[in-house]
PDB file of N, CA and C in Angstrom:
ATOM      1  N   ASN A   1      30.553  31.102  67.895  1.00  0.00           N
ATOM      2  CA  ASN A   1      29.437  31.277  68.561  1.00  0.00           C
ATOM      3  C   ASN A   1      28.962  29.916  67.414  1.00  0.00           C
ATOM      4  N   GLY A   2      29.667  29.935  66.357  1.00  0.00           N
ATOM      5  CA  GLY A   2      29.409  28.594  64.985  1.00  0.00           C
ATOM      6  C   GLY A   2      27.763  28.678  64.805  1.00  0.00           C
ATOM      7  N   HIS A   3      27.126  30.479  65.237  1.00  0.00           N
ATOM      8  CA  HIS A   3      25.996  30.681  63.732  1.00  0.00           C
ATOM      9  C   HIS A   3      26.262  31.120  62.571  1.00  0.00           C
ATOM     10  N   SER A   4      25.718  30.724  61.443  1.00  0.00           N
ATOM     11  CA  SER A   4      25.948  31.404  60.410  1.00  0.00           C
ATOM     12  C   SER A   4      25.666  33.021  60.143  1.00  0.00           C
ATOM     13  N   LYS A   5      26.501  33.913  59.219  1.00  0.00           N
ATOM     14  CA  LYS A   5      25.821  35.459  59.644  1.00  0.00           C
ATOM     15  C   LYS A   5      24.415  35.335  58.541  1.00  0.00           C
ATOM     16  N   PRO A   6      23.603  36.413  58.839  1.00  0.00           N
ATOM     17  CA  PRO A   6      22.880  36.440  58.385  1.00  0.00           C
ATOM     18  C   PRO A   6      23.108  37.431  56.625  1.00  0.00           C
ATOM     19  N   LYS A   7      22.268  36.652  55.748  1.00  0.00           N
ATOM     20  CA  LYS A   7      22.393  37.260  54.659  1.00  0.00           C
ATOM     21  C   LYS A   7      22.497  38.603  54.485  1.00  0.00           C
ATOM     22  N   ALA A   8      23.437  39.131  53.541  1.00  0.00           N
ATOM     23  CA  ALA A   8      23.290  40.505  53.115  1.00  0.00           C
ATOM     24  C   ALA A   8      22.509  40.909  52.756  1.00  0.00           C
ATOM     25  N   LYS A   9      22.008  42.323  53.130  1.00  0.00           N
ATOM     26  CA  LYS A   9      20.978  42.808  52.150  1.00  0.00           C
ATOM     27  C   LYS A   9      20.689  43.611  50.716  1.00  0.00           C
ATOM     28  N   LYS A  10      20.277  43.390  49.879  1.00  0.00           N
ATOM     29  CA  LYS A  10      20.254  44.454  48.861  1.00  0.00           C
ATOM     30  C   LYS A  10      19.425  45.510  49.140  1.00  0.00           C
ATOM     31  N   SER A  11      20.034  46.802  48.363  1.00  0.00           N
ATOM     32  CA  SER A  11      19.473  48.462  49.079  1.00  0.00           C
ATOM     33  C   SER A  11      17.943  48.090  48.384  1.00  0.00           C
ATOM     34  N   GLY A  12      16.804  48.516  48.874  1.00  0.00           N
ATOM     35  CA  GLY A  12      15.368  48.335  48.270  1.00  0.00           C
ATOM     36  C   GLY A  12      14.780  47.138  48.298  1.00  0.00           C
ATOM     37  N   GLY A  13      15.686  46.295  49.168  1.00  0.00           N
ATOM     38  CA  GLY A  13      14.553  44.817  48.775  1.00  0.00           C
ATOM     39  C   GLY A  13      13.400  44.710  50.037  1.00  0.00           C
ATOM     40  N   ARG A  14      12.751  43.690  49.409  1.00  0.00           N
ATOM     41  CA  ARG A  14      11.679  43.467  50.809  1.00  0.00           C
ATOM     42  C   ARG A  14      11.924  43.411  51.970  1.00  0.00           C
ATOM     43  N   ARG A  15      11.128  44.103  52.906  1.00  0.00           N
ATOM     44  CA  ARG A  15      11.558  44.041  54.046  1.00  0.00           C
ATOM     45  C   ARG A  15      11.335  42.122  54.241  1.00  0.00           C
ATOM     46  N   VAL A  16      11.769  41.443  55.260  1.00  0.00           N
ATOM     47  CA  VAL A  16      11.914  39.487  55.446  1.00  0.00           C
ATOM     48  C   VAL A  16      11.514  40.087  57.322  1.00  0.00           C
ATOM     49  N   VAL A  17      10.322  39.321  57.366  1.00  0.00           N
ATOM     50  CA  VAL A  17      10.025  39.374  59.025  1.00  0.00           C
ATOM     51  C   VAL A  17       9.975  37.400  59.081  1.00  0.00           C
ATOM     52  N   VAL A  18      10.350  36.513  60.459  1.00  0.00           N
ATOM     53  CA  VAL A  18      11.088  35.225  60.452  1.00  0.00           C
ATOM     54  C   VAL A  18       9.654  34.983  61.803  1.00  0.00           C
ATOM     55  N   LEU A  19       8.794  34.428  61.632  1.00  0.00           N
ATOM     56  CA  LEU A  19       7.734  33.856  62.719  1.00  0.00           C
ATOM     57  C   LEU A  19       8.633  32.763  63.140  1.00  0.00           C
ATOM     58  N   ASP A  20       8.525  32.885  64.354  1.00  0.00           N
ATOM     59  CA  ASP A  20       9.064  31.405  64.876  1.00  0.00           C
ATOM     60  C   ASP A  20       8.004  30.806  65.966  1.00  0.00           C
ATOM     61  N   PRO A  21       7.131  29.836  66.042  1.00  0.00           N
ATOM     62  CA  PRO A  21       5.597  29.826  66.514  1.00  0.00           C
ATOM     63  C   PRO A  21       6.757  28.358  67.721  1.00  0.00           C
ATOM     64  N   GLY A  22       6.407  29.184  68.539  1.00  0.00           N
ATOM     65  CA  GLY A  22       7.119  27.509  69.526  1.00  0.00           C
ATOM     66  C   GLY A  22       6.805  26.515  70.051  1.00  0.00           C
ATOM     67  N   HIS A  23       7.533  26.198  70.042  1.00  0.00           N
ATOM     68  CA  HIS A  23       7.489  24.723  70.494  1.00  0.00           C
ATOM     69  C   HIS A  23       7.629  23.874  69.064  1.00  0.00           C
ATOM     70  N   GLY A  24       6.361  22.572  69.357  1.00  0.00           N
ATOM     71  CA  GLY A  24       6.558  21.698  68.214  1.00  0.00           C
ATOM     72  C   GLY A  24       6.939  20.240  68.523  1.00  0.00           C
ATOM     73  N   GLY A  25       6.274  19.489  67.647  1.00  0.00           N
ATOM     74  CA  GLY A  25       6.334  17.615  67.955  1.00  0.00           C
ATOM     75  C   GLY A  25       6.440  17.688  69.190  1.00  0.00           C
ATOM     76  N   ILE A  26       7.580  16.744  69.761  1.00  0.00           N
ATOM     77  CA  ILE A  26       7.362  16.473  71.358  1.00  0.00           C
ATOM     78  C   ILE A  26       7.333  17.758  72.799  1.00  0.00           C
ATOM     79  N   ASP A  27       7.840  18.730  71.548  1.00  0.00           N
ATOM     80  CA  ASP A  27       8.212  19.526  72.815  1.00  0.00           C
ATOM     81  C   ASP A  27       6.656  20.596  72.825  1.00  0.00           C
ATOM     82  N   THR A  28       5.572  20.435  73.744  1.00  0.00           N
ATOM     83  CA  THR A  28       4.015  20.393  74.002  1.00  0.00           C
ATOM     84  C   THR A  28       4.136  21.973  74.127  1.00  0.00           C
ATOM     85  N   GLY A  29       4.800  22.213  74.742  1.00  0.00           N
ATOM     86  CA  GLY A  29       4.499  23.978  76.153  1.00  0.00           C
ATOM     87  C   GLY A  29       3.607  23.479  76.654  1.00  0.00           C
ATOM     88  N   ALA A  30       3.640  24.870  77.437  1.00  0.00           N
ATOM     89  CA  ALA A  30       2.309  24.708  78.039  1.00  0.00           C
ATOM     90  C   ALA A  30       1.135  23.706  77.489  1.00  0.00           C
ATOM     91  N   ILE A  31       0.513  23.239  78.178  1.00  0.00           N
ATOM     92  CA  ILE A  31      -1.141  22.800  78.614  1.00  0.00           C
ATOM     93  C   ILE A  31      -2.135  23.492  79.472  1.00  0.00           C
ATOM     94  N   GLY A  32      -2.899  23.932  78.602  1.00  0.00           N
ATOM     95  CA  GLY A  32      -4.518  25.168  79.572  1.00  0.00           C
ATOM     96  C   GLY A  32      -5.632  23.596  79.489  1.00  0.00           C
ATOM     97  N   ARG A  33      -6.039  24.518  80.634  1.00  0.00           N
ATOM     98  CA  ARG A  33      -7.062  23.999  81.606  1.00  0.00           C
ATOM     99  C   ARG A  33      -8.143  23.170  80.411  1.00  0.00           C
ATOM    100  N   ASN A  34      -8.224  23.437  79.537  1.00  0.00           N
ATOM    101  CA  ASN A  34      -8.804  22.835  78.529  1.00  0.00           C
ATOM    102  C   ASN A  34      -8.188  21.869  77.426  1.00  0.00           C
ATOM    103  N   GLY A  35      -6.380  21.396  78.039  1.00  0.00           N
ATOM    104  CA  GLY A  35      -6.268  20.834  77.337  1.00  0.00           C
ATOM    105  C   GLY A  35      -5.222  21.801  75.628  1.00  0.00           C
ATOM    106  N   SER A  36      -5.765  22.237  75.704  1.00  0.00           N
ATOM    107  CA  SER A  36      -4.744  22.795  74.230  1.00  0.00           C
ATOM    108  C   SER A  36      -3.968  22.670  75.007  1.00  0.00           C
ATOM    109  N   LYS A  37      -2.421  23.006  73.916  1.00  0.00           N
ATOM    110  CA  LYS A  37      -1.270  22.330  73.918  1.00  0.00           C
ATOM    111  C   LYS A  37      -0.971  23.586  72.854  1.00  0.00           C
ATOM    112  N   GLU A  38      -0.014  24.286  73.848  1.00  0.00           N
ATOM    113  CA  GLU A  38       0.619  25.821  73.386  1.00  0.00           C
ATOM    114  C   GLU A  38       1.069  25.680  71.804  1.00  0.00           C
ATOM    115  N   LYS A  39       2.099  24.760  71.617  1.00  0.00           N
ATOM    116  CA  LYS A  39       2.652  24.470  70.308  1.00  0.00           C
ATOM    117  C   LYS A  39       1.417  25.145  69.239  1.00  0.00           C
ATOM    118  N   HIS A  40       0.584  24.108  69.856  1.00  0.00           N
ATOM    119  CA  HIS A  40      -0.972  23.962  68.797  1.00  0.00           C
ATOM    120  C   HIS A  40      -1.543  25.469  68.078  1.00  0.00           C
ATOM    121  N   VAL A  41      -1.727  26.701  69.658  1.00  0.00           N
ATOM    122  CA  VAL A  41      -1.839  27.543  69.519  1.00  0.00           C
ATOM    123  C   VAL A  41      -1.204  28.970  68.936  1.00  0.00           C
ATOM    124  N   VAL A  42       0.144  29.086  69.197  1.00  0.00           N
ATOM    125  CA  VAL A  42       1.330  29.610  68.744  1.00  0.00           C
ATOM    126  C   VAL A  42       1.511  29.606  67.036  1.00  0.00           C
ATOM    127  N   LEU A  43       1.459  28.439  66.027  1.00  0.00           N
ATOM    128  CA  LEU A  43       1.343  27.713  65.039  1.00  0.00           C
ATOM    129  C   LEU A  43       0.069  28.461  64.964  1.00  0.00           C
ATOM    130  N   ALA A  44      -0.869  28.503  64.648  1.00  0.00           N
ATOM    131  CA  ALA A  44      -2.263  29.499  64.769  1.00  0.00           C
ATOM    132  C   ALA A  44      -1.921  30.453  64.490  1.00  0.00           C
ATOM    133  N   ILE A  45      -1.570  31.315  65.481  1.00  0.00           N
ATOM    134  CA  ILE A  45      -1.074  32.840  65.743  1.00  0.00           C
ATOM    135  C   ILE A  45       0.247  32.776  64.626  1.00  0.00           C
ATOM    136  N   ALA A  46       0.745  32.341  64.918  1.00  0.00           N
ATOM    137  CA  ALA A  46       2.272  32.717  63.769  1.00  0.00           C
ATOM    138  C   ALA A  46       1.384  32.937  62.006  1.00  0.00           C
ATOM    139  N   LYS A  47       0.576  31.868  61.514  1.00  0.00           N
ATOM    140  CA  LYS A  47       0.018  31.290  60.118  1.00  0.00           C
ATOM    141  C   LYS A  47      -0.497  32.808  60.012  1.00  0.00           C
ATOM    142  N   ASN A  48      -1.444  33.415  60.812  1.00  0.00           N
ATOM    143  CA  ASN A  48      -2.510  34.476  60.548  1.00  0.00           C
ATOM    144  C   ASN A  48      -1.594  35.688  61.030  1.00  0.00           C
ATOM    145  N   VAL A  49      -0.670  35.373  61.464  1.00  0.00           N
ATOM    146  CA  VAL A  49       0.283  36.878  61.907  1.00  0.00           C
ATOM    147  C   VAL A  49       0.839  36.945  59.828  1.00  0.00           C
ATOM    148  N   ARG A  50       1.402  35.887  60.158  1.00  0.00           N
ATOM    149  CA  ARG A  50       2.313  36.046  58.412  1.00  0.00           C
ATOM    150  C   ARG A  50       1.011  36.538  57.067  1.00  0.00           C
ATOM    151  N   SER A  51       0.004  35.593  57.584  1.00  0.00           N
ATOM    152  CA  SER A  51      -0.749  36.520  56.286  1.00  0.00           C
ATOM    153  C   SER A  51      -1.374  38.190  56.420  1.00  0.00           C
ATOM    154  N   ILE A  52      -1.645  38.434  57.692  1.00  0.00           N
ATOM    155  CA  ILE A  52      -1.490  39.715  57.544  1.00  0.00           C
ATOM    156  C   ILE A  52      -0.048  40.799  56.998  1.00  0.00           C
ATOM    157  N   LEU A  53       0.683  40.109  57.364  1.00  0.00           N
ATOM    158  CA  LEU A  53       2.302  40.702  56.641  1.00  0.00           C
ATOM    159  C   LEU A  53       2.269  40.765  55.107  1.00  0.00           C
ATOM    160  N   ARG A  54       1.826  39.239  55.348  1.00  0.00           N
ATOM    161  CA  ARG A  54       2.379  39.233  53.854  1.00  0.00           C
ATOM    162  C   ARG A  54       1.138  39.675  52.689  1.00  0.00           C
ATOM    163  N   ASN A  55      -0.427  40.651  54.011  1.00  0.00           N
ATOM    164  CA  ASN A  55      -1.532  41.512  52.623  1.00  0.00           C
ATOM    165  C   ASN A  55      -0.672  42.447  52.222  1.00  0.00           C
ATOM    166  N   HIS A  56       0.625  42.857  53.938  1.00  0.00           N
ATOM    167  CA  HIS A  56       0.831  44.755  53.656  1.00  0.00           C
ATOM    168  C   HIS A  56       2.373  44.574  52.857  1.00  0.00           C
ATOM    169  N   GLY A  57       2.299  43.445  51.671  1.00  0.00           N
ATOM    170  CA  GLY A  57       3.774  43.428  51.311  1.00  0.00           C
ATOM    171  C   GLY A  57       4.157  43.221  52.044  1.00  0.00           C
ATOM    172  N   ILE A  58       4.896  42.728  52.771  1.00  0.00           N
ATOM    173  CA  ILE A  58       5.861  42.318  53.328  1.00  0.00           C
ATOM    174  C   ILE A  58       6.355  40.115  53.590  1.00  0.00           C
ATOM    175  N   ASP A  59       7.423  39.794  53.612  1.00  0.00           N
ATOM    176  CA  ASP A  59       8.019  38.577  53.147  1.00  0.00           C
ATOM    177  C   ASP A  59       8.693  37.817  53.914  1.00  0.00           C
ATOM    178  N   ALA A  60       6.767  37.408  55.047  1.00  0.00           N
ATOM    179  CA  ALA A  60       6.902  36.840  56.589  1.00  0.00           C
ATOM    180  C   ALA A  60       6.713  35.648  55.791  1.00  0.00           C
ATOM    181  N   ARG A  61       7.830  35.053  56.560  1.00  0.00           N
ATOM    182  CA  ARG A  61       8.108  33.304  56.835  1.00  0.00           C
ATOM    183  C   ARG A  61       7.841  32.378  58.457  1.00  0.00           C
ATOM    184  N   LEU A  62       7.959  31.483  58.027  1.00  0.00           N
ATOM    185  CA  LEU A  62       7.771  30.379  59.607  1.00  0.00           C
ATOM    186  C   LEU A  62       9.129  29.926  59.765  1.00  0.00           C
ATOM    187  N   THR A  63       9.356  29.497  61.178  1.00  0.00           N
ATOM    188  CA  THR A  63      10.035  28.455  61.089  1.00  0.00           C
ATOM    189  C   THR A  63      10.243  27.234  61.281  1.00  0.00           C
ATOM    190  N   ARG A  64       8.835  27.052  61.575  1.00  0.00           N
ATOM    191  CA  ARG A  64       8.010  25.718  60.912  1.00  0.00           C
ATOM    192  C   ARG A  64       5.915  25.739  60.761  1.00  0.00           C
ATOM    193  N   SER A  65       6.162  24.719  59.755  1.00  0.00           N
ATOM    194  CA  SER A  65       4.969  25.214  59.599  1.00  0.00           C
ATOM    195  C   SER A  65       3.923  23.994  59.804  1.00  0.00           C
ATOM    196  N   GLY A  66       4.489  22.739  60.469  1.00  0.00           N
ATOM    197  CA  GLY A  66       3.817  21.724  60.987  1.00  0.00           C
ATOM    198  C   GLY A  66       4.040  21.270  61.981  1.00  0.00           C
ATOM    199  N   ASP A  67       3.637  20.590  62.745  1.00  0.00           N
ATOM    200  CA  ASP A  67       3.571  19.653  64.271  1.00  0.00           C
ATOM    201  C   ASP A  67       5.257  19.546  64.580  1.00  0.00           C
ATOM    202  N   THR A  68       6.033  19.616  64.100  1.00  0.00           N
ATOM    203  CA  THR A  68       7.664  19.683  64.321  1.00  0.00           C
ATOM    204  C   THR A  68       8.353  20.711  65.410  1.00  0.00           C
ATOM    205  N   PHE A  69       9.546  19.909  65.953  1.00  0.00           N
ATOM    206  CA  PHE A  69      10.262  20.215  66.563  1.00  0.00           C
ATOM    207  C   PHE A  69      11.386  20.706  66.495  1.00  0.00           C
ATOM    208  N   ILE A  70      11.610  21.924  66.294  1.00  0.00           N
ATOM    209  CA  ILE A  70      12.850  22.364  65.567  1.00  0.00           C
ATOM    210  C   ILE A  70      13.779  23.137  66.628  1.00  0.00           C
ATOM    211  N   PRO A  71      14.725  22.419  66.876  1.00  0.00           N
ATOM    212  CA  PRO A  71      16.482  22.965  67.628  1.00  0.00           C
ATOM    213  C   PRO A  71      16.493  24.551  67.726  1.00  0.00           C
ATOM    214  N   LEU A  72      16.775  24.650  68.560  1.00  0.00           N
ATOM    215  CA  LEU A  72      16.989  26.640  68.838  1.00  0.00           C
ATOM    216  C   LEU A  72      17.983  27.509  67.832  1.00  0.00           C
ATOM    217  N   TYR A  73      18.637  26.710  68.042  1.00  0.00           N
ATOM    218  CA  TYR A  73      19.572  26.467  66.977  1.00  0.00           C
ATOM    219  C   TYR A  73      19.654  26.698  65.767  1.00  0.00           C
ATOM    220  N   ASP A  74      18.831  25.555  64.566  1.00  0.00           N
ATOM    221  CA  ASP A  74      18.138  25.684  63.852  1.00  0.00           C
ATOM    222  C   ASP A  74      17.097  26.771  63.236  1.00  0.00           C
ATOM    223  N   ARG A  75      16.512  27.211  64.481  1.00  0.00           N
ATOM    224  CA  ARG A  75      15.383  28.460  64.560  1.00  0.00           C
ATOM    225  C   ARG A  75      16.163  29.123  64.432  1.00  0.00           C
ATOM    226  N   VAL A  76      17.379  29.947  64.756  1.00  0.00           N
ATOM    227  CA  VAL A  76      18.180  30.669  64.318  1.00  0.00           C
ATOM    228  C   VAL A  76      18.868  30.871  62.681  1.00  0.00           C
ATOM    229  N   GLU A  77      19.205  30.187  62.726  1.00  0.00           N
ATOM    230  CA  GLU A  77      20.034  29.404  61.207  1.00  0.00           C
ATOM    231  C   GLU A  77      18.997  29.734  60.052  1.00  0.00           C
ATOM    232  N   ILE A  78      17.846  29.235  60.589  1.00  0.00           N
ATOM    233  CA  ILE A  78      16.674  30.003  59.626  1.00  0.00           C
ATOM    234  C   ILE A  78      16.676  31.311  59.000  1.00  0.00           C
ATOM    235  N   ALA A  79      16.144  31.774  59.899  1.00  0.00           N
ATOM    236  CA  ALA A  79      16.457  33.330  60.161  1.00  0.00           C
ATOM    237  C   ALA A  79      17.683  34.003  59.130  1.00  0.00           C
ATOM    238  N   HIS A  80      19.050  33.598  59.602  1.00  0.00           N
ATOM    239  CA  HIS A  80      19.932  33.986  58.902  1.00  0.00           C
ATOM    240  C   HIS A  80      19.829  33.449  57.693  1.00  0.00           C
ATOM    241  N   LYS A  81      19.056  32.051  56.820  1.00  0.00           N
ATOM    242  CA  LYS A  81      19.033  32.036  56.026  1.00  0.00           C
ATOM    243  C   LYS A  81      18.580  32.368  55.015  1.00  0.00           C
ATOM    244  N   HIS A  82      17.469  33.218  55.585  1.00  0.00           N
ATOM    245  CA  HIS A  82      16.009  34.558  54.315  1.00  0.00           C
ATOM    246  C   HIS A  82      16.226  35.246  55.353  1.00  0.00           C
ATOM    247  N   GLY A  83      17.267  36.172  55.924  1.00  0.00           N
ATOM    248  CA  GLY A  83      17.519  37.242  55.470  1.00  0.00           C
ATOM    249  C   GLY A  83      16.740  38.031  56.726  1.00  0.00           C
ATOM    250  N   ALA A  84      16.439  37.561  57.913  1.00  0.00           N
ATOM    251  CA  ALA A  84      15.782  38.122  58.215  1.00  0.00           C
ATOM    252  C   ALA A  84      15.836  39.655  58.595  1.00  0.00           C
ATOM    253  N   ASP A  85      15.183  40.684  59.010  1.00  0.00           N
ATOM    254  CA  ASP A  85      15.220  42.020  59.141  1.00  0.00           C
ATOM    255  C   ASP A  85      14.839  42.188  60.603  1.00  0.00           C
ATOM    256  N   LEU A  86      13.317  40.789  61.186  1.00  0.00           N
ATOM    257  CA  LEU A  86      12.797  41.052  62.016  1.00  0.00           C
ATOM    258  C   LEU A  86      12.680  39.364  62.602  1.00  0.00           C
ATOM    259  N   PHE A  87      13.563  38.450  63.834  1.00  0.00           N
ATOM    260  CA  PHE A  87      13.062  37.558  64.270  1.00  0.00           C
ATOM    261  C   PHE A  87      12.024  37.460  65.061  1.00  0.00           C
ATOM    262  N   MET A  88      11.236  36.912  65.157  1.00  0.00           N
ATOM    263  CA  MET A  88      10.290  36.992  66.117  1.00  0.00           C
ATOM    264  C   MET A  88       9.601  35.857  67.280  1.00  0.00           C
ATOM    265  N   SER A  89      10.350  35.347  68.187  1.00  0.00           N
ATOM    266  CA  SER A  89       9.716  34.224  68.424  1.00  0.00           C
ATOM    267  C   SER A  89       8.013  33.967  69.195  1.00  0.00           C
ATOM    268  N   ILE A  90       6.541  33.262  68.842  1.00  0.00           N
ATOM    269  CA  ILE A  90       6.035  33.427  69.632  1.00  0.00           C
ATOM    270  C   ILE A  90       5.708  32.442  70.447  1.00  0.00           C
ATOM    271  N   HIS A  91       5.367  32.971  71.781  1.00  0.00           N
ATOM    272  CA  HIS A  91       4.781  32.113  72.653  1.00  0.00           C
ATOM    273  C   HIS A  91       3.818  32.474  73.880  1.00  0.00           C
ATOM    274  N   ALA A  92       2.430  31.392  74.007  1.00  0.00           N
ATOM    275  CA  ALA A  92       1.716  32.059  74.878  1.00  0.00           C
ATOM    276  C   ALA A  92       1.948  30.558  75.810  1.00  0.00           C
ATOM    277  N   ASP A  93       2.207  30.880  77.005  1.00  0.00           N
ATOM    278  CA  ASP A  93       2.071  30.396  78.229  1.00  0.00           C
ATOM    279  C   ASP A  93       1.297  31.319  79.445  1.00  0.00           C
TER     280      ASP A  93
END
């Protein structure tokens, strides 16, 4: 399939969660009645979830931290690079 293999885990290491706020950049996702764009809504949600997880000792990372488009293939690679135990894609359709 061409994807890299996930990093091997060290025993007893911190859990890693990669949060993937959907869409971004040229891909707005759904647009709400009031004009809100899904790409902005899910990024805000992902940043809040990251903060909550970090406060509980979990190494939480984002696939994107700004309004940029990242292809799906690259999002998976980011999760593998960080040795993610969990990959969560966030959408708000």
